[in-house]
Tab-separated table of C-alpha atoms and ligand atoms in Angstrom:
chain	number	residue	atom	x	y	z
E	1	MET	CA	0.000	0.000	0.000
E	2	LEU	CA	1.220	3.490	-0.827
E	3	GLU	CA	1.659	5.224	2.506
E	4	ASP	CA	3.734	8.245	3.482
E	5	GLY	CA	5.738	8.927	6.615
E	6	PHE	CA	2.683	10.523	8.276
E	7	GLY	CA	0.369	7.526	7.941
E	8	ARG	CA	-1.595	8.938	5.026
E	9	ARG	CA	-2.639	6.389	2.413
E	10	PHE	CA	-2.899	7.087	-1.293
E	11	ALA	CA	-5.572	5.181	-3.147
E	12	TYR	CA	-6.327	8.026	-5.577
E	13	LEU	CA	-4.226	8.913	-8.613
E	14	ARG	CA	-4.743	12.085	-10.622
E	15	LEU	CA	-3.271	11.400	-13.979
E	16	SER	CA	-2.650	14.113	-16.532
E	17	VAL	CA	-2.706	12.890	-20.117
E	18	THR	CA	-1.689	16.148	-21.813
E	19	ASP	CA	-0.819	19.692	-20.823
E	20	VAL	CA	-2.360	21.084	-24.011
E	21	CYS	CA	-5.590	23.024	-23.648
E	22	ASN	CA	-7.952	24.709	-26.081
E	23	PHE	CA	-9.275	27.244	-23.528
E	24	ARG	CA	-7.530	30.328	-22.160
E	25	CYS	CA	-8.746	30.585	-18.589
E	26	GLU	CA	-7.394	33.814	-17.143
E	27	TYR	CA	-5.986	32.165	-14.023
E	28	CYS	CA	-4.459	29.194	-15.831
E	29	LEU	CA	-3.441	29.771	-19.466
E	30	PRO	CA	-4.386	33.411	-20.139
E	31	ASN	CA	-2.445	33.445	-23.404
E	32	GLY	CA	-3.514	29.986	-24.470
E	33	TYR	CA	-1.228	26.972	-24.615
E	34	GLN	CA	2.353	28.102	-25.127
E	35	GLY	CA	4.222	24.835	-24.618
E	36	LYS	CA	5.521	22.201	-26.988
E	37	PRO	CA	2.806	19.572	-27.441
E	38	THR	CA	5.110	16.564	-27.535
E	39	GLY	CA	6.461	13.829	-25.283
E	40	PHE	CA	3.263	12.769	-23.542
E	41	MET	CA	2.954	9.235	-22.220
E	42	SER	CA	1.669	6.715	-24.730
E	43	VAL	CA	-1.338	4.505	-24.039
E	44	ASP	CA	1.019	1.613	-23.274
E	45	GLU	CA	3.011	3.689	-20.799
E	46	ILE	CA	-0.223	4.797	-19.137
E	47	ARG	CA	-1.355	1.175	-18.932
E	48	ARG	CA	1.878	0.134	-17.203
E	49	LEU	CA	1.803	3.126	-14.885
E	50	VAL	CA	-1.757	2.529	-13.712
E	51	ALA	CA	-1.111	-1.187	-13.272
E	52	GLY	CA	1.814	-0.386	-10.969
E	53	PHE	CA	-0.262	2.029	-8.913
E	54	ALA	CA	-3.163	-0.425	-8.741
E	55	GLU	CA	-0.899	-3.155	-7.381
E	56	LEU	CA	0.015	-0.734	-4.588
E	57	GLY	CA	-3.611	-0.146	-3.614
E	58	THR	CA	-4.783	2.612	-5.954
E	59	THR	CA	-8.496	2.122	-6.633
E	60	LYS	CA	-9.480	5.450	-8.175
E	61	VAL	CA	-7.990	7.308	-11.128
E	62	ARG	CA	-8.930	10.751	-12.372
E	63	LEU	CA	-7.905	11.677	-15.909
E	64	THR	CA	-7.120	15.349	-16.265
E	65	GLY	CA	-4.842	17.780	-18.073
E	66	GLY	CA	-4.564	20.380	-19.690
E	67	GLU	CA	-7.729	19.426	-21.447
E	68	PRO	CA	-7.735	15.616	-21.490
E	69	MET	CA	-10.247	15.381	-24.323
E	70	VAL	CA	-7.952	17.057	-26.844
E	71	ARG	CA	-6.050	13.752	-26.990
E	72	LYS	CA	-7.222	11.854	-30.040
E	73	ASP	CA	-6.697	8.532	-28.267
E	74	PHE	CA	-8.578	9.619	-25.138
E	75	MET	CA	-11.235	6.877	-25.415
E	76	GLU	CA	-8.498	4.285	-25.682
E	77	ILE	CA	-6.874	5.675	-22.532
E	78	VAL	CA	-10.232	5.439	-20.753
E	79	ARG	CA	-10.677	1.816	-21.765
E	80	VAL	CA	-7.148	0.811	-20.807
E	81	VAL	CA	-7.298	2.464	-17.382
E	82	ARG	CA	-10.748	1.068	-16.658
E	83	ALA	CA	-9.624	-2.449	-17.602
E	84	THR	CA	-6.773	-2.386	-15.080
E	85	PRO	CA	-7.386	-4.916	-12.291
E	86	GLY	CA	-7.956	-3.076	-9.013
E	87	ILE	CA	-9.214	0.191	-10.525
E	88	GLU	CA	-12.771	0.492	-9.263
E	89	ARG	CA	-13.515	4.070	-10.130
E	90	LEU	CA	-12.556	6.202	-13.105
E	91	ALA	CA	-13.263	9.922	-13.031
E	92	MET	CA	-12.288	12.734	-15.353
E	93	THR	CA	-12.113	16.516	-15.273
E	94	THR	CA	-12.858	18.463	-18.438
E	95	ASN	CA	-13.728	21.942	-19.610
E	96	GLY	CA	-16.709	20.269	-21.284
E	97	TYR	CA	-16.131	21.423	-24.856
E	98	LYS	CA	-16.743	17.968	-26.301
E	99	LEU	CA	-19.067	16.303	-23.810
E	100	CYS	CA	-22.387	16.776	-25.603
E	101	GLU	CA	-21.334	14.469	-28.408
E	102	THR	CA	-19.229	12.031	-26.386
E	103	ALA	CA	-21.030	11.545	-23.054
E	104	ASP	CA	-22.616	8.215	-24.003
E	105	GLU	CA	-19.374	6.895	-25.452
E	106	LEU	CA	-17.455	7.902	-22.345
E	107	LYS	CA	-19.985	6.180	-20.140
E	108	ALA	CA	-19.803	3.020	-22.258
E	109	ALA	CA	-15.993	3.116	-22.198
E	110	GLY	CA	-16.055	3.070	-18.402
E	111	VAL	CA	-15.988	6.627	-17.046
E	112	ASP	CA	-17.882	6.615	-13.726
E	113	ALA	CA	-17.749	10.258	-12.747
E	114	ILE	CA	-17.352	13.537	-14.605
E	115	ASN	CA	-16.269	16.916	-13.312
E	116	ILE	CA	-17.096	19.796	-15.625
E	117	SER	CA	-15.449	23.150	-15.068
E	118	ILE	CA	-17.811	26.083	-15.438
E	119	ASP	CA	-16.890	29.409	-13.892
E	120	SER	CA	-20.022	31.316	-14.786
E	121	LEU	CA	-23.647	30.708	-15.621
E	122	GLU	CA	-23.627	33.818	-17.820
E	123	SER	CA	-22.448	33.408	-21.388
E	124	GLU	CA	-20.498	36.672	-21.651
E	125	ARG	CA	-18.845	36.233	-18.291
E	126	PHE	CA	-17.896	32.678	-19.194
E	127	GLU	CA	-16.231	33.940	-22.349
E	128	GLU	CA	-14.411	36.663	-20.458
E	129	ILE	CA	-12.979	34.159	-17.966
E	130	THR	CA	-12.214	31.234	-20.285
E	131	GLY	CA	-11.565	33.013	-23.587
E	132	ASP	CA	-14.008	30.578	-25.187
E	133	ARG	CA	-17.382	31.125	-26.782
E	134	ARG	CA	-18.860	27.697	-26.189
E	135	PHE	CA	-20.767	28.517	-22.997
E	136	ALA	CA	-24.084	27.155	-24.343
E	137	LYS	CA	-22.458	23.869	-25.271
E	138	VAL	CA	-20.676	23.432	-21.957
E	139	PHE	CA	-23.815	24.368	-20.046
E	140	GLU	CA	-25.915	21.931	-22.051
E	141	SER	CA	-23.380	19.163	-21.481
E	142	ILE	CA	-24.231	19.163	-17.757
E	143	ASP	CA	-27.741	17.882	-18.463
E	144	THR	CA	-26.419	15.595	-21.199
E	145	CYS	CA	-24.142	13.941	-18.629
E	146	LEU	CA	-26.983	13.614	-16.131
E	147	GLU	CA	-29.096	11.943	-18.795
E	148	ALA	CA	-26.225	9.642	-19.774
E	149	GLY	CA	-26.411	8.242	-16.236
E	150	PHE	CA	-22.927	8.826	-14.793
E	151	GLY	CA	-22.586	7.842	-11.150
E	152	ALA	CA	-21.597	11.408	-10.355
E	153	VAL	CA	-21.671	14.688	-12.234
E	154	LYS	CA	-19.833	17.502	-10.495
E	155	LEU	CA	-19.081	21.083	-11.399
E	156	ASN	CA	-15.904	23.010	-10.622
E	157	THR	CA	-16.169	26.757	-10.257
E	158	VAL	CA	-13.226	28.982	-9.377
E	159	LEU	CA	-14.498	31.953	-7.413
E	160	LEU	CA	-13.087	35.217	-8.737
E	161	LYS	CA	-13.467	38.593	-7.074
E	162	GLY	CA	-15.364	41.067	-9.238
E	163	LEU	CA	-15.948	38.502	-11.979
E	164	ASN	CA	-18.266	35.770	-10.761
E	165	ASP	CA	-18.589	36.223	-6.986
E	166	HIS	CA	-21.919	38.035	-7.545
E	167	GLU	CA	-23.234	34.771	-9.044
E	168	LEU	CA	-23.017	32.871	-5.754
E	169	PRO	CA	-26.821	32.892	-5.185
E	170	GLY	CA	-27.387	31.756	-8.779
E	171	PHE	CA	-25.008	28.836	-8.376
E	172	PHE	CA	-26.769	27.775	-5.163
E	173	GLU	CA	-30.110	28.012	-6.942
E	174	TYR	CA	-28.805	25.921	-9.829
E	175	VAL	CA	-28.348	22.846	-7.600
E	176	ARG	CA	-31.783	23.165	-5.999
E	177	SER	CA	-33.338	20.788	-8.527
E	178	ARG	CA	-30.280	19.034	-9.967
E	179	PRO	CA	-28.488	16.110	-8.274
E	180	ILE	CA	-25.097	17.693	-8.863
E	181	ALA	CA	-22.276	18.696	-6.567
E	182	LEU	CA	-21.115	22.187	-7.438
E	183	ARG	CA	-17.742	22.812	-5.880
E	184	PHE	CA	-16.247	26.237	-5.421
E	185	ILE	CA	-12.478	26.165	-5.770
E	186	GLU	CA	-10.484	28.854	-4.069
E	187	LEU	CA	-8.177	30.478	-6.608
E	188	MET	CA	-4.674	29.064	-6.105
E	189	GLN	CA	-1.479	30.959	-6.588
E	190	THR	CA	0.908	29.510	-9.157
E	191	GLY	CA	4.115	30.714	-10.768
E	192	ASP	CA	2.359	32.448	-13.661
E	193	ASN	CA	-0.643	34.064	-11.976
E	194	GLN	CA	0.665	36.056	-9.024
E	195	ALA	CA	-0.750	39.472	-9.967
E	196	TYR	CA	-4.032	37.848	-10.963
E	197	PHE	CA	-4.167	36.030	-7.644
E	198	GLU	CA	-3.717	39.286	-5.711
E	199	LYS	CA	-6.533	40.880	-7.677
E	200	ARG	CA	-9.052	38.051	-7.835
E	201	HIS	CA	-8.579	35.708	-4.868
E	202	VAL	CA	-11.723	35.174	-2.786
E	203	SER	CA	-11.388	33.363	0.535
E	204	GLY	CA	-13.404	30.165	0.906
E	205	ASP	CA	-14.808	31.729	4.110
E	206	VAL	CA	-17.267	33.677	1.948
E	207	VAL	CA	-18.864	30.419	0.814
E	208	ARG	CA	-18.583	28.825	4.256
E	209	ARG	CA	-20.482	31.736	5.849
E	210	LYS	CA	-23.268	31.504	3.284
E	211	LEU	CA	-23.525	27.734	3.844
E	212	ASP	CA	-23.746	28.236	7.620
E	213	ASP	CA	-26.264	31.067	7.353
E	214	GLU	CA	-28.548	29.019	5.117
E	215	GLY	CA	-28.401	25.805	7.153
E	216	TRP	CA	-26.213	23.617	4.900
E	217	LYS	CA	-24.543	20.723	6.735
E	218	PRO	CA	-21.282	18.943	5.845
E	219	VAL	CA	-21.707	15.394	4.531
E	220	ASP	CA	-19.328	12.526	5.346
E	221	ARG	CA	-16.247	12.018	3.180
E	222	GLY	CA	-15.371	8.671	1.605
E	223	PRO	CA	-11.789	7.283	1.602
E	224	VAL	CA	-11.134	8.163	-2.056
E	225	ASP	CA	-13.064	11.423	-2.144
E	226	GLY	CA	-11.146	14.415	-3.409
E	227	PRO	CA	-10.267	17.573	-1.491
E	228	ALA	CA	-13.767	19.101	-1.495
E	229	VAL	CA	-15.769	19.356	1.699
E	230	GLU	CA	-19.339	18.878	0.516
E	231	TYR	CA	-22.511	20.217	2.128
E	232	GLY	CA	-26.141	19.139	1.765
E	233	HIS	CA	-29.448	20.881	2.425
E	234	PRO	CA	-32.943	19.379	2.718
E	235	ASP	CA	-34.345	21.828	0.131
E	236	HIS	CA	-31.706	21.038	-2.509
E	237	ALA	CA	-31.284	17.935	-4.668
E	238	GLY	CA	-27.644	18.846	-5.222
E	239	ARG	CA	-24.714	19.660	-2.984
E	240	ILE	CA	-22.350	22.550	-2.604
E	241	GLY	CA	-18.674	21.770	-2.132
E	242	LEU	CA	-15.701	23.828	-1.162
E	243	ILE	CA	-12.071	23.251	-2.092
E	244	ALA	CA	-10.109	25.605	0.084
E	245	PRO	CA	-6.392	24.765	0.092
E	246	TYR	CA	-5.612	27.780	2.260
E	247	ALA	CA	-7.857	26.530	5.080
E	248	PRO	CA	-6.171	24.949	8.137
E	249	GLY	CA	-5.939	21.154	8.051
E	250	PHE	CA	-6.399	20.907	4.255
E	251	CYS	CA	-3.449	18.508	3.918
E	252	ASP	CA	-4.424	16.226	6.822
E	253	THR	CA	-6.752	14.180	4.647
E	254	CYS	CA	-4.521	14.137	1.564
E	255	ASN	CA	-5.112	10.838	-0.229
E	256	ARG	CA	-3.965	11.601	-3.770
E	257	LEU	CA	-0.866	11.618	-5.901
E	258	ARG	CA	-0.304	13.197	-9.290
E	259	VAL	CA	1.502	12.094	-12.393
E	260	THR	CA	2.147	14.649	-15.111
E	261	ALA	CA	1.460	13.984	-18.777
E	262	ARG	CA	5.179	13.371	-19.295
E	263	GLY	CA	5.390	10.795	-16.539
E	264	GLY	CA	6.625	12.846	-13.570
E	265	LEU	CA	5.379	11.833	-10.118
E	266	ARG	CA	4.337	14.910	-8.123
E	267	LEU	CA	3.815	14.380	-4.424
E	268	CYS	CA	1.988	17.666	-3.887
E	269	LEU	CA	0.253	20.156	-6.157
E	270	PHE	CA	2.303	22.874	-4.497
E	271	GLY	CA	5.544	20.921	-4.271
E	272	ARG	CA	8.776	21.122	-6.191
E	273	GLY	CA	10.308	18.805	-8.746
E	274	SER	CA	9.082	15.426	-9.807
E	275	GLN	CA	10.278	11.848	-9.940
E	276	ASN	CA	10.690	10.667	-13.532
E	277	LEU	CA	8.780	7.379	-13.868
E	278	ARG	CA	9.382	7.021	-17.593
E	279	PRO	CA	12.336	4.614	-17.325
E	280	PHE	CA	10.043	2.085	-15.603
E	281	LEU	CA	7.224	2.360	-18.128
E	282	GLN	CA	8.908	0.941	-21.215
E	283	ARG	CA	8.451	-2.790	-20.501
E	284	ASP	CA	5.875	-4.801	-18.557
E	285	GLU	CA	8.808	-6.579	-16.876
E	286	ASP	CA	9.789	-3.378	-15.020
E	287	ARG	CA	6.639	-3.312	-12.858
E	288	GLU	CA	8.464	-4.224	-9.639
E	289	GLN	CA	11.020	-1.454	-10.189
E	290	LEU	CA	8.217	1.016	-10.804
E	291	LYS	CA	6.546	0.012	-7.558
E	292	ALA	CA	9.803	0.221	-5.607
E	293	CYS	CA	10.387	3.702	-7.016
E	294	LEU	CA	6.891	4.848	-5.994
E	295	LEU	CA	7.228	3.485	-2.464
E	296	THR	CA	10.591	5.168	-1.965
E	297	ALA	CA	9.471	8.464	-3.470
E	298	LEU	CA	6.495	8.626	-1.157
E	299	LEU	CA	8.723	8.768	1.892
E	300	GLY	CA	9.731	12.232	0.669
E	301	LYS	CA	6.185	13.590	0.871
E	302	LYS	CA	5.962	16.557	3.212
E	303	VAL	CA	3.324	16.889	5.927
E	304	SER	CA	1.675	19.865	4.208
E	305	HIS	CA	2.113	22.485	1.545
E	306	PHE	CA	3.802	25.773	2.386
E	307	LEU	CA	1.283	28.180	0.937
E	308	HIS	CA	1.084	30.127	4.165
E	309	GLN	CA	4.774	30.933	3.918
E	310	GLY	CA	4.162	32.197	0.393
E	311	ASP	CA	5.739	29.080	-1.143
E	312	PHE	CA	3.449	27.642	-3.820
E	313	GLY	CA	6.059	25.337	-5.320
E	314	ASP	CA	7.260	25.309	-8.884
E	315	THR	CA	3.938	24.813	-10.721
E	316	PRO	CA	3.700	27.495	-13.428
E	317	HIS	CA	-0.031	26.801	-13.891
E	318	LEU	CA	-2.370	23.921	-13.145
E	319	ALA	CA	-2.553	22.797	-16.783
E	320	TYR	CA	1.114	21.833	-16.420
E	321	THR	CA	0.783	19.692	-13.304
E	322	GLY	CA	-2.695	18.368	-13.974
E	323	GLY	CA	-5.292	20.161	-11.873
V	401	SAM	N1	-9.001	21.506	-18.521
V	401	SAM	C1	-9.754	20.764	-17.584
V	401	SAM	C2	-10.709	21.648	-16.831
V	401	SAM	O1	-10.563	22.869	-16.875
V	401	SAM	O2	-11.604	21.081	-16.202
V	401	SAM	C3	-8.901	19.962	-16.605
V	401	SAM	C4	-7.666	20.620	-16.056
V	401	SAM	S1	-7.935	22.081	-15.085
V	401	SAM	C5	-6.280	22.496	-14.639
V	401	SAM	C6	-8.661	21.381	-13.617
V	401	SAM	C7	-9.348	22.346	-12.684
V	401	SAM	O3	-8.383	23.206	-12.122
V	401	SAM	C8	-10.395	23.232	-13.335
V	401	SAM	O4	-11.605	23.111	-12.640
V	401	SAM	C9	-9.836	24.610	-13.197
V	401	SAM	O5	-10.831	25.583	-13.059
V	401	SAM	C10	-8.971	24.476	-11.984
V	401	SAM	N2	-7.886	25.466	-11.902
V	401	SAM	C11	-6.963	25.756	-12.833
V	401	SAM	N3	-6.103	26.700	-12.383
V	401	SAM	C12	-6.506	27.014	-11.121
V	401	SAM	C13	-6.034	27.914	-10.125
V	401	SAM	N4	-4.963	28.666	-10.310
V	401	SAM	N5	-6.690	27.946	-8.944
V	401	SAM	C14	-7.780	27.150	-8.724
V	401	SAM	N6	-8.256	26.279	-9.632
V	401	SAM	C15	-7.644	26.217	-10.817
V	402	SF4	FE1	-7.599	24.762	-19.873
V	402	SF4	FE2	-8.626	23.747	-17.675
V	402	SF4	FE3	-6.582	25.516	-17.571
V	402	SF4	FE4	-8.985	26.367	-18.316
V	402	SF4	S1	-8.426	25.523	-16.308
V	402	SF4	S2	-7.026	26.841	-19.337
V	402	SF4	S3	-9.759	24.641	-19.379
V	402	SF4	S4	-6.494	23.472	-18.385
């Protein structure tokens, strides 16, 4: 079992399959993708990687990016990961640009849960934040995914001062009749967005106060649940969640590891450096070496991030690390 020096266990892998993205979210890739779109793990490398993790107790994988769906072989990746013995749950995070036409196929290929990022329920605001005009399509894809029958459909919304924080009541209203968890993510500081962070960061306390005032109650977390604390309310079919990395105790329940699209193991979203796993992904015979490398690397995981000391690690933006 993957366990760190503080007794935390890691049954959840967040796997980036590309750092390319077709959106230009202001806080992530404001100028669009500027990297070199080469060198990403092949389907075979991904298969070997996930098999190694699964043999060490990983039961849940989330495919992310960049925008994971820009990979032409994305469905193949889904099938390969889902077919790995031990993987019980396959989730993905997407900006939703291609979900309307692929939701059924994704479901059939084995995706259990979908997170769709949507930062505004207003078309113009959405375009301002993401640089993309496909609001109507992304918005429609939420209902398409519900109809397709995924085990969970969740929304990710980054709260941004002066841009979408006035929409808080609208977001709450949106989940009144829909069985969806809408999770507010506190804007995180990365290497490339420092000025933006200063200007737009909204503390998660704003959401927490509203939840308290309106009688929302926290619901229990499962062992492979992500970082969101989710709240329920008797008058709402859906839930509201909060991902607040700056809140005390955020790291205590850490249960996830990340691998970048180029095969680097990252122990923390806000950490530094990565362990290159590529040498162990070229042959099935190297599985034991891969596992030994993972177990050793994990001993280097720190007890928490250092955001409060102003150290947000070496992540330029979340598309790079896999958000
Ligand atoms: N492109 C996909 C998407 O947007 O859903 C997957 C990758 S994206 C990096 C994953 C999530 O990270 C999105 O919900 C996005 O809004 C969020 N994100 C990106 N940069 C962030 C930042 N600096 N602070 C907080 N959340 C961020
Ligand atoms: Fe792309 Fe997701 Fe980053 Fe937006 S948040 S630029 S959709 S990777």
